[in-house]
Coordinates of C-alpha atoms and ligand atoms in Angstrom, one line a residue:
X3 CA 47.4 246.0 21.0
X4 CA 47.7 249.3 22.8
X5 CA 46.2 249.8 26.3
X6 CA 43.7 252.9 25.9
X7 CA 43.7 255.2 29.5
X8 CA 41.5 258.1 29.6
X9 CA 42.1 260.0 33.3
X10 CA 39.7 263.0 33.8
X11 CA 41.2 265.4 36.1
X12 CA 38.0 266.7 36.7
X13 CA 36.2 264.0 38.4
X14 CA 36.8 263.5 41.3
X15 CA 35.5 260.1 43.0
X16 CA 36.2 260.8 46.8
X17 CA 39.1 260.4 49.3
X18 CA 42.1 258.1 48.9
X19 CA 42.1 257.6 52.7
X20 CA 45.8 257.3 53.8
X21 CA 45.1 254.5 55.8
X22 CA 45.1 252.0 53.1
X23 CA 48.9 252.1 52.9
X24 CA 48.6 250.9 56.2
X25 CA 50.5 248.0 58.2
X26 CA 50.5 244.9 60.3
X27 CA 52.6 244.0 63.3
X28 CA 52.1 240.9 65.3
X29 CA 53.8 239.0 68.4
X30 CA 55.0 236.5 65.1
X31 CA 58.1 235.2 64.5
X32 CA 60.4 238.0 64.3
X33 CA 57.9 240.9 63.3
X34 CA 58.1 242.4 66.6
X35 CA 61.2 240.7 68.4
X36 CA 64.5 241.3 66.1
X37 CA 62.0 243.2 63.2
X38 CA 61.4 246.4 65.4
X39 CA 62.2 246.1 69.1
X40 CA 66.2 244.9 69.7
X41 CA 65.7 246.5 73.2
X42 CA 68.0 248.9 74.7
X43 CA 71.5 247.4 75.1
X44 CA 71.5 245.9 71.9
X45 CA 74.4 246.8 69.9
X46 CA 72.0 247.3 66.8
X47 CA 71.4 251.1 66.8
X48 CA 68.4 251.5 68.3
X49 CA 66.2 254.4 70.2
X50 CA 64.7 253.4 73.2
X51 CA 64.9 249.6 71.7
X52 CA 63.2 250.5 68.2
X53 CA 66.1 249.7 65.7
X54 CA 66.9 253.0 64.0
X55 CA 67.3 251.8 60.5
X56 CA 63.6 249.8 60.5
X57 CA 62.4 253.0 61.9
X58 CA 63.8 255.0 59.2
X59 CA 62.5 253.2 56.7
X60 CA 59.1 253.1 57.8
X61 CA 59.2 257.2 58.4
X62 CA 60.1 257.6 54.7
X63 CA 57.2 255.5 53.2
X64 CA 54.7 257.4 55.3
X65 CA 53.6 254.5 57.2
X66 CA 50.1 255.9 58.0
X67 CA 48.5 253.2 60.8
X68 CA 50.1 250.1 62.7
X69 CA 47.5 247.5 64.2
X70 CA 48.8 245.7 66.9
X71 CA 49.3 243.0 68.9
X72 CA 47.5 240.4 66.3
X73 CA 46.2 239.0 64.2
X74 CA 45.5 235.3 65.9
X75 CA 48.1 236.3 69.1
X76 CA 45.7 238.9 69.8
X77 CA 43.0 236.8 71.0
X78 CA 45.7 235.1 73.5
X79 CA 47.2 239.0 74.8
X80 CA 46.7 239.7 78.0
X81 CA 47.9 243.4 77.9
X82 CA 48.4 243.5 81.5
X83 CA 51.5 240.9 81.3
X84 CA 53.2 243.8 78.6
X85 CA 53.3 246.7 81.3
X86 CA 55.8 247.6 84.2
X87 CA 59.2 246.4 84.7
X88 CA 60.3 244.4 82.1
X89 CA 61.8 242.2 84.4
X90 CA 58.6 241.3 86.1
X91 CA 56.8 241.0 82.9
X92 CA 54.9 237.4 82.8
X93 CA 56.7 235.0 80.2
X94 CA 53.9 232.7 78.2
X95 CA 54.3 230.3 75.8
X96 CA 52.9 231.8 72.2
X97 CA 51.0 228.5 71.1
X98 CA 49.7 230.1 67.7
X99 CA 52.9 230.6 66.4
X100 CA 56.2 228.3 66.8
X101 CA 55.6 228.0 70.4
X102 CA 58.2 229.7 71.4
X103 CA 58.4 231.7 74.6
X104 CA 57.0 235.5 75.0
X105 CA 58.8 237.6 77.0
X106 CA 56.1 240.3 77.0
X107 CA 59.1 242.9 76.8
X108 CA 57.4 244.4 74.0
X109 CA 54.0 245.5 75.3
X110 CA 51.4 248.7 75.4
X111 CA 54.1 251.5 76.4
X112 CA 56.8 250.1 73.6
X113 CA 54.0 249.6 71.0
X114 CA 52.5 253.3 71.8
X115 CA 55.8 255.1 71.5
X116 CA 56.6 253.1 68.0
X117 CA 53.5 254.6 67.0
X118 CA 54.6 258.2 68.2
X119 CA 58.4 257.4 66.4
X120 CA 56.6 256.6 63.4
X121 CA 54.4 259.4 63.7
X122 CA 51.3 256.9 62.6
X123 CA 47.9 256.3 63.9
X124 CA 47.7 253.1 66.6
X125 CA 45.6 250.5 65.8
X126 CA 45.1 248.1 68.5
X127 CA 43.2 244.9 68.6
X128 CA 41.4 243.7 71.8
X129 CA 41.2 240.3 73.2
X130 CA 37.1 238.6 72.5
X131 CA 38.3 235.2 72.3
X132 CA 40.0 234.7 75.7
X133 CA 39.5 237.8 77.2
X134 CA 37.1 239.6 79.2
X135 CA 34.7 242.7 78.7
X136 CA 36.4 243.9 81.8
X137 CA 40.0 243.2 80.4
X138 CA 39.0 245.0 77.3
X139 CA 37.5 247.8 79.2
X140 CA 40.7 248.3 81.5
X141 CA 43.0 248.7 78.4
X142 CA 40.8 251.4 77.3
X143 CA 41.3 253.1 80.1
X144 CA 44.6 252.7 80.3
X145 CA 45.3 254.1 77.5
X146 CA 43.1 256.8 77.3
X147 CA 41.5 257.7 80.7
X148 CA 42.7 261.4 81.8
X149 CA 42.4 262.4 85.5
X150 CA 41.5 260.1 88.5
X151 CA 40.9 256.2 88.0
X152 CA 42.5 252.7 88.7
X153 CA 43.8 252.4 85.3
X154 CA 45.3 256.0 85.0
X155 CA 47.5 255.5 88.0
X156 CA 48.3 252.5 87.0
X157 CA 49.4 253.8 84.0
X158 CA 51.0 256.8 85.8
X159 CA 53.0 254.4 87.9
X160 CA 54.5 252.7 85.1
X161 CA 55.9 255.8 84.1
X162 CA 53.3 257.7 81.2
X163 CA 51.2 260.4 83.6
X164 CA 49.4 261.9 80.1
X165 CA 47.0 259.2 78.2
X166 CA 47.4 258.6 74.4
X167 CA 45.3 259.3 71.5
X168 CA 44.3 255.9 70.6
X169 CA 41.2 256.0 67.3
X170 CA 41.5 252.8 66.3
X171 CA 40.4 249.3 68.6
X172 CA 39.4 245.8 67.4
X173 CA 37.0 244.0 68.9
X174 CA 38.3 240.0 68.1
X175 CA 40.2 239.0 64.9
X176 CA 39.2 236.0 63.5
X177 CA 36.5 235.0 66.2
X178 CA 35.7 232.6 63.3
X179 CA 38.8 230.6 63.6
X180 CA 41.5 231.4 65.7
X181 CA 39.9 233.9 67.8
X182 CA 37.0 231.4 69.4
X183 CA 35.9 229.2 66.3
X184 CA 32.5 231.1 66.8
X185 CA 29.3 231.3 64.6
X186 CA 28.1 234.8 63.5
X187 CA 25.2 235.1 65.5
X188 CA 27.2 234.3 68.4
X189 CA 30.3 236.9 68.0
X190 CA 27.8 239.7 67.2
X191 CA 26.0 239.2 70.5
X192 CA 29.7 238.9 71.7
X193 CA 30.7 242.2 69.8
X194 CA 27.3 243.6 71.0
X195 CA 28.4 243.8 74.3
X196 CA 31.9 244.0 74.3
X197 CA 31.6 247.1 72.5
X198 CA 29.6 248.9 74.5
X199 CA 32.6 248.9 77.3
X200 CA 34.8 250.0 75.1
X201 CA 34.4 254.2 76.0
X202 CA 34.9 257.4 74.7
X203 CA 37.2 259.1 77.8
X204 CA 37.9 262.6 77.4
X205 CA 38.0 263.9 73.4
X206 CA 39.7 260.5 72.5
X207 CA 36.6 259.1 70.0
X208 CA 37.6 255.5 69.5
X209 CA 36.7 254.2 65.9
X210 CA 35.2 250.5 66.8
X211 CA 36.0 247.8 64.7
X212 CA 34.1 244.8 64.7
X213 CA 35.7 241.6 63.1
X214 CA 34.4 240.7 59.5
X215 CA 34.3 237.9 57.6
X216 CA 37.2 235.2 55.9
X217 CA 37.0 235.5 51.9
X218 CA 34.4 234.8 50.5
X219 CA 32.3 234.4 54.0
X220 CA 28.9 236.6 53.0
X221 CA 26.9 234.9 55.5
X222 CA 29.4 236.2 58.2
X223 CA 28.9 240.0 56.9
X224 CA 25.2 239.4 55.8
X225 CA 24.5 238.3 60.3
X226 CA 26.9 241.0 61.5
X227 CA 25.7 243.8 59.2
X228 CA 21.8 242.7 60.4
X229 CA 22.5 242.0 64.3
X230 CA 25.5 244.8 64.8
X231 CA 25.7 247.6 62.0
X232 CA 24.4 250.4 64.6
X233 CA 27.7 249.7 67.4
X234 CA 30.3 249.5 64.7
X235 CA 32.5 251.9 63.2
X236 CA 34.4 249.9 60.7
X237 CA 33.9 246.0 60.1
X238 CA 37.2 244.0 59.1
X239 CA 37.6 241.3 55.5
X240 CA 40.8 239.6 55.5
X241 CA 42.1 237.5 52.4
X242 CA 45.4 235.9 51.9
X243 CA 47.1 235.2 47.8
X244 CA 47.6 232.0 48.1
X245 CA 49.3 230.8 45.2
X246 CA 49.2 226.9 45.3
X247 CA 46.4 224.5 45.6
X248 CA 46.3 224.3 49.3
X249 CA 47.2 225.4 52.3
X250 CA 49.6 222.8 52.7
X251 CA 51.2 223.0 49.1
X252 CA 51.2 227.1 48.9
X253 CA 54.3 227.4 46.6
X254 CA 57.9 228.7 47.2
X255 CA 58.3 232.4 47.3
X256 CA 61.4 232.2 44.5
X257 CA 62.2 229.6 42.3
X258 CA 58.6 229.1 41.1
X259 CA 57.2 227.6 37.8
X260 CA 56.9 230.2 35.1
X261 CA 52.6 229.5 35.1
X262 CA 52.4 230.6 39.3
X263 CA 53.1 234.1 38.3
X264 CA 49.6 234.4 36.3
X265 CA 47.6 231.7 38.5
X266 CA 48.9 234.2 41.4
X267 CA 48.2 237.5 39.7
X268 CA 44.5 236.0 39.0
X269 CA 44.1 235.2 42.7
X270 CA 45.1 238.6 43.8
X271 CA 42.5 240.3 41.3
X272 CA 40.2 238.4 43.5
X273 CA 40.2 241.2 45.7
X274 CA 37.7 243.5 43.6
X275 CA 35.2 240.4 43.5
X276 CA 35.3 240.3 47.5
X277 CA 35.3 244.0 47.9
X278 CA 32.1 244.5 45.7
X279 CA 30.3 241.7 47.5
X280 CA 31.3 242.3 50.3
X281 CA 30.3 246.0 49.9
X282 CA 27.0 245.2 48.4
X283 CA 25.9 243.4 51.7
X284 CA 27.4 246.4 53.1
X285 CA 25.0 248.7 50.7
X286 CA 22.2 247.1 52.3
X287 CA 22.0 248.1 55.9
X288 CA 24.5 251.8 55.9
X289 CA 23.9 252.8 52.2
X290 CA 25.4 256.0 53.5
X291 CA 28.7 254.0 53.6
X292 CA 29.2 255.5 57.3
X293 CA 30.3 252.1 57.9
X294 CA 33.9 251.0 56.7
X295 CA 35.2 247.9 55.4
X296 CA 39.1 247.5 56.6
X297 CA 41.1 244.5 54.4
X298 CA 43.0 244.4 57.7
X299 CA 45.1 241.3 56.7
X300 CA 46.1 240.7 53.0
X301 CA 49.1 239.6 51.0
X302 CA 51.0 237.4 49.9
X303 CA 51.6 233.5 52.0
X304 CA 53.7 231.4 51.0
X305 CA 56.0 228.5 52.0
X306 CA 58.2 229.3 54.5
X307 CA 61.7 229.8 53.2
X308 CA 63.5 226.0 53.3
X309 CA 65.0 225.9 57.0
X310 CA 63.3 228.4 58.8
X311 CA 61.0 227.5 61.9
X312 CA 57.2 226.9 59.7
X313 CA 55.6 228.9 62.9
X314 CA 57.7 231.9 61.9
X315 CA 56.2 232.5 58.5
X316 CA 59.6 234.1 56.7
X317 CA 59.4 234.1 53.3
X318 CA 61.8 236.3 50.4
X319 CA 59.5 238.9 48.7
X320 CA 60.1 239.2 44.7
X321 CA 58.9 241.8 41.8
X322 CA 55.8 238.9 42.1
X323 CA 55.1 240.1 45.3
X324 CA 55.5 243.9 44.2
X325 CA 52.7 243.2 41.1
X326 CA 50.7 241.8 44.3
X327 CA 50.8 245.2 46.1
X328 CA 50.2 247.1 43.3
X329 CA 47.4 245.6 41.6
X330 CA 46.1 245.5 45.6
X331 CA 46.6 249.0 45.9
X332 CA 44.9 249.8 42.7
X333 CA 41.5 248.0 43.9
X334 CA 41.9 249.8 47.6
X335 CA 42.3 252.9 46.0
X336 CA 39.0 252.9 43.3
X337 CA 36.5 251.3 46.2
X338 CA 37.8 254.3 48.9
X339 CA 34.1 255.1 49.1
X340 CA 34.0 252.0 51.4
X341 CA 37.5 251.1 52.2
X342 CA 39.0 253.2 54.5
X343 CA 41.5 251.1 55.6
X344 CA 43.8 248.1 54.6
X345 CA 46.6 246.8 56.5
X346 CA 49.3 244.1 54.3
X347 CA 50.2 241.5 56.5
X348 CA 53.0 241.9 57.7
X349 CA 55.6 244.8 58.9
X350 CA 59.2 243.1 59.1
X351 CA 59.9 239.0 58.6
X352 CA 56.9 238.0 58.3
X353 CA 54.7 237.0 55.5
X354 CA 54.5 240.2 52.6
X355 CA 57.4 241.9 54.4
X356 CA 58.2 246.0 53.4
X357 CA 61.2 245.3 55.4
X358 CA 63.3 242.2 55.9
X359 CA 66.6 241.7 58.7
X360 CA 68.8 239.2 59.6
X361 CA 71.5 240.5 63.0
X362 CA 72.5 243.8 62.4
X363 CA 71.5 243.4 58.3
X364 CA 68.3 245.0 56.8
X365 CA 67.0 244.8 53.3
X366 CA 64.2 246.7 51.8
X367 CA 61.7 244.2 49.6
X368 CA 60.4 245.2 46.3
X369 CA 56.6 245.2 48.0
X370 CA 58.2 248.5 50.2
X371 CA 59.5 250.0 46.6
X372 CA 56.0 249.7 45.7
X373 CA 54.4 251.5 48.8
X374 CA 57.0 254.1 48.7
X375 CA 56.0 254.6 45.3
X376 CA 52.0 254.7 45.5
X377 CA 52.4 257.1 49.3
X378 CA 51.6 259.7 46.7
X379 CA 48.2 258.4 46.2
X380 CA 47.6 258.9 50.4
X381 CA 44.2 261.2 51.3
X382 CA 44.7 262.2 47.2
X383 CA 41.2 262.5 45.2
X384 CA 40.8 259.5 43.5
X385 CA 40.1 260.2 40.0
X386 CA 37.6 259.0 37.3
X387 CA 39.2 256.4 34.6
X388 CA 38.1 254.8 31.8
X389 CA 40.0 252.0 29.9
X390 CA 40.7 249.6 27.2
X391 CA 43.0 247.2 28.3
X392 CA 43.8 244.0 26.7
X393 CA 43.2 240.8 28.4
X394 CA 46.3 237.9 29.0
X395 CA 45.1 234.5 28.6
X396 CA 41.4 233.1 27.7
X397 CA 38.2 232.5 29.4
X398 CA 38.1 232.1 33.7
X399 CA 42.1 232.1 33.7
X400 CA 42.2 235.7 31.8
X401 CA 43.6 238.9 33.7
X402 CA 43.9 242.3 32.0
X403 CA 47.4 243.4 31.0
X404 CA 47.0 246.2 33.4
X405 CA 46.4 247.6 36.4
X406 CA 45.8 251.3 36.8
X407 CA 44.8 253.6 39.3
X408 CA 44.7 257.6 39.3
X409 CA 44.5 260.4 41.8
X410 CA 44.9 264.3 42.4
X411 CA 46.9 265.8 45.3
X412 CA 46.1 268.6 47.0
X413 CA 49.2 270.7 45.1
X414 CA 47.2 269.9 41.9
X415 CA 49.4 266.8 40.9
X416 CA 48.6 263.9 39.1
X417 CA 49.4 260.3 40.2
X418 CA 48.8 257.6 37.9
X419 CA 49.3 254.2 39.2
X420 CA 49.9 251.1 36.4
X421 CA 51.2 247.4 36.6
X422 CA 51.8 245.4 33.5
X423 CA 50.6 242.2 34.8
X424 CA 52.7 240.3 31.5
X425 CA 55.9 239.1 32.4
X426 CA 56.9 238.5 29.2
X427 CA 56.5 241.4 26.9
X428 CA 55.9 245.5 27.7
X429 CA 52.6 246.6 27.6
X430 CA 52.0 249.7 25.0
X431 CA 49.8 252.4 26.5
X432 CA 48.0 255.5 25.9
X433 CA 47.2 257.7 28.5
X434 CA 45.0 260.6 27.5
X435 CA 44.4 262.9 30.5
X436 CA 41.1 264.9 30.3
X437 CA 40.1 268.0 32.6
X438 CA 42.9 269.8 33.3
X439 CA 43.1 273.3 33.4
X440 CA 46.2 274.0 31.5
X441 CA 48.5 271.6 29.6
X442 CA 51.5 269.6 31.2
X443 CA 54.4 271.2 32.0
X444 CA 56.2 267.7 33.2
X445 CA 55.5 264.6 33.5
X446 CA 57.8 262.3 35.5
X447 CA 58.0 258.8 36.0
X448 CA 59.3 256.0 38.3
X449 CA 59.6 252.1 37.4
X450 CA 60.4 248.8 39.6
X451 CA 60.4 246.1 37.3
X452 CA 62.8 242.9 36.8
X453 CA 64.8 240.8 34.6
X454 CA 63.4 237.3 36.6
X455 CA 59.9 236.2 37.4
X456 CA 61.3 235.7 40.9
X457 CA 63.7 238.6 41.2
X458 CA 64.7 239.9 45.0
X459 CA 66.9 241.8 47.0
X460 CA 69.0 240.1 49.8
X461 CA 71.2 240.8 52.3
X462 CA 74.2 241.0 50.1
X463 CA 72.3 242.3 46.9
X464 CA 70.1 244.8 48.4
X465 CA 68.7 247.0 45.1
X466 CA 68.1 243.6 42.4
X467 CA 65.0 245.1 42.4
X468 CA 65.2 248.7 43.3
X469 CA 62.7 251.8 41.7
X470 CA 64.8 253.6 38.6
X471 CA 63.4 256.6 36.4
X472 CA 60.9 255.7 33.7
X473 CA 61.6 257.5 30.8
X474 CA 59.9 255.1 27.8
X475 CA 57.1 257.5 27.5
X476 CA 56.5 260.5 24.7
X477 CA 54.3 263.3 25.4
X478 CA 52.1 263.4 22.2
X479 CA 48.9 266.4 22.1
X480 CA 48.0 265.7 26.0
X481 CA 48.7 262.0 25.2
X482 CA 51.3 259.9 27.1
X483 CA 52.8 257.1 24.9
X484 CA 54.2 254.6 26.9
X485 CA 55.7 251.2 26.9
X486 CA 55.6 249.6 30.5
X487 CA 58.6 247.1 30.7
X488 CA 57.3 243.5 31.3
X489 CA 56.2 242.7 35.5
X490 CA 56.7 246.4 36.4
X491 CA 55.2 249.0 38.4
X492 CA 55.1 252.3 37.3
X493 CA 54.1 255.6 38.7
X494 CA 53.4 259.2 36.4
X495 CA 53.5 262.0 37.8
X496 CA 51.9 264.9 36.0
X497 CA 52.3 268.7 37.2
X498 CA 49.8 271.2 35.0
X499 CA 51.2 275.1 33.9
Ligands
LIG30 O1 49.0 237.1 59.5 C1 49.1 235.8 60.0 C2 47.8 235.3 60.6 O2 46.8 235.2 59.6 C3 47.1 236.2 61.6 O3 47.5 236.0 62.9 C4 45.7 235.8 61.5 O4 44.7 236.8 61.8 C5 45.5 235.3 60.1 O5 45.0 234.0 60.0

């Protein structure tokens, strides 16, 4: 059956913020250490310690926003064992993950100039679990106090006279597992106060991000939407694809049976069913929407690849993966009345890797082919779809064939977005775009797709899966006719005369 698309140009839905096509770094494995700080002398090329080619990479898929230092580590960071001489910089042990030894060489000045490399917004996450309001407060300060104070010298004496721009700060991740095992009522007193510490110095604004719920965890939103709605700027949802059973059984990242690739497709489309709940409860107490809902952690997890250290969390990254991220992206994208921000989890090694090393080797993973292919759709107009799509499989196990998502840019271009969730035959579909003044003069198209359920780039084979022109498509009376290739993601790009 064909897939029926109707995109009207001429409805506009609201901003596709930029910040969705965001990213995650934390002190894991080797996100951070070996991912994106080799330090000075190494003989990877490197600025200032930030390996050039990572660097690169991230410039040219417009990351938009890094949070930083966790994730679960956060909630262990002392900030103040990250500043000064590296030499002097307190070692600790970094229980949550492999416990291997931090050298803290990595810390508030490195992250802050990343940020400035990378030209993206900073996104730092506070300590609520073993921290202090005080500690919390101080960092602020830190890093955004101008004139006279304790923490601006400080800060001037380690080198950086001028404070940063810093918008975005976490209050706790997880402070319902790793960050303090708390109960609701008990972090939004915690966030209550906290927050109030956390100031506005100068014209820095900071955005204040309280931490949300786990899944499917409404009572968590429903008591920190009631007791805490008024002090927050943003409240965070995090939700792993988790394609096994359990947490102990998740499933390899390649070489998996032929029936994970639907049972993990399904799971990932469980984002719209948590984002509409979610934003429901939301509805309730800021039906303004004032309030934003940031999927700060999402993504694939899977089992670590066979030899690697299990607290490291490395795992290969296949066109599987890439259908992840797109049909992700897609949901972001239509509910950007109320998410403002998502962050995949995470940057380099760990987890849903863009980006992938090993020494002096880097590899780009078919989930970064997929982000530089949707970074059209950043602070773009979502548009207004309608569609017909045909469904895969029967009753609770059924997912659509695909996955689509549209915007305008500001030059007047049209972005269509669509996965064929099928991995076994191409999906026929109609596109019929409404509302636009004037008829196409091009349209353009890009594809990632695969010949393997699992394919995947490695160190040796770097473009196995690798974005090629998409040219299966006729141009019929303002229709586009076109076949999607089995597991691909494709993005049209329409220009109007
Ligand atoms: O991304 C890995 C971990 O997953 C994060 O540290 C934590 O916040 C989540 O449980």
């Amino acid at each position: 059956m064909t897939n029926r698309i109707t995109v009207n140009a001429d409805r506009a839905k609201g901003t596709i913020n930029r910040n969705i096509y965001g990213h995650f770094s934390e002190h894991l494995g080797r996100c951070i250490y070996e991912g994106l700080w080799v330090g000075e002398d190494s003989e990877i090329p490197n600025t200032k310690g930030i390996r050039n080619d990572v660097a690169a990479a991230l410039k040219k898929m417009k990351i938009p926003v890094l949070r930083w230092p966790g994730g679960c580590f956060a909630d262990e960071y002392h900030w103040k064992d990250g500043i000064g001489p590296k030499e002097n910089r307190k070692r600790m042990i970094n229980t949550h993950w492999g416990g291997v030894v931090e050298n803290n060489h990595f810390g508030t000045h490195e992250f802050m100039m990343l940020c400035e490399m990378l030209e993206c917004e900073p996104y730092i996450n506070g300590n609520v679990g073993s921290g202090t309001v005080q500690e919390m407060a101080d960092w602020v300060e830190y890093l955004t106090f101008e004139g006279v104070s304790p923490m601006a010298e400080l800060r001037e004496a380690n080198g950086r006279p001028e404070p940063w721009k810093v918008k975005y700060f976490g209050v706790g991740n997880e402070n319902w597992g790793c960050g303090g095992n708390m109960r609701p009522e008990y972090y939004a007193d915690l966030y209550r106060q906290f927050q109030t510490y956390v100031r506005n110095y100068g014209s820095n604004r900071v955005h204040k991000i309280a931490c949300g719920p786990n899944t499917d965890d409404y009572h968590w939103m429903e008591t920190l939407m009631k007791q805490a709605h008024r002090f927050m700027d943003s409240i965070t949802l995090h939700y792993y694809t988790v394609p096994g059973d359990s947490w102990q059984e998740k499933g390899a990242a390649t070489g998996f049976p032929e029936e994970m690739w639907r049972v993990t497709l399904k799971k990932a489309l469980f984002m719209e069913e948590l984002i509409s709940k979610h934003s429901a409860i939301m509805d309730q107490y800021d039906p303004d929407k004032r309030i934003g809902l940031l999927v700060d952690e999402w993504g694939t997890w899977h089992d670590v690849e066979p030899g690697t250290n299990p607290g490291f969390l490395y795992q290969q990254n296949t066109i599987r993966d890439a259908l992840v991220a797109g049909i992700s992206l897609n949901i972001f994208n239509e509910h950007c009345d109320r998410v403002q921000m998502a962050n995949i989890a995470q940057l380099v090694n760990v987890l849903q890797a863009v980006i992938l090393t090993e020494g002096e080797k880097m590899v780009l993973t078919p989930t970064y082919h997929v982000f530089d292919m949707y970074k059209v759709h950043q602070d773009a107009q979502l548009l207004d779809v309608h569609q017909s799509i045909t469904e895969l499989g029967e009753g609770k196990q059924a997912i659509p064939q695909i996955s689509v998502s549209a915007s305008k840019d500001e030059e007047g271009r049209v972005h269509i977005s669509l996965c064929n969730l099928d991995h076994q035959t191409s999906a026929k579909v109609e596109v019929e775009l409404r509302g636009l003044v004037g008829k196409f003069v091009s349209v353009k198209g890009t594809t990632l797709t695969s010949d393997t359920i699992d394919g995947h780039n490695t160190f040796e084979e770097t473009d196995q899966v690798s974005p090629t022109e998409f040219t299966a498509f006729n141009l019929i009376d303002q229709v586009i006719h076109a076949e999607l290739p089995p597991m691909s993601v494709t993005v049209l790009a329409l220009t109007a005369e």
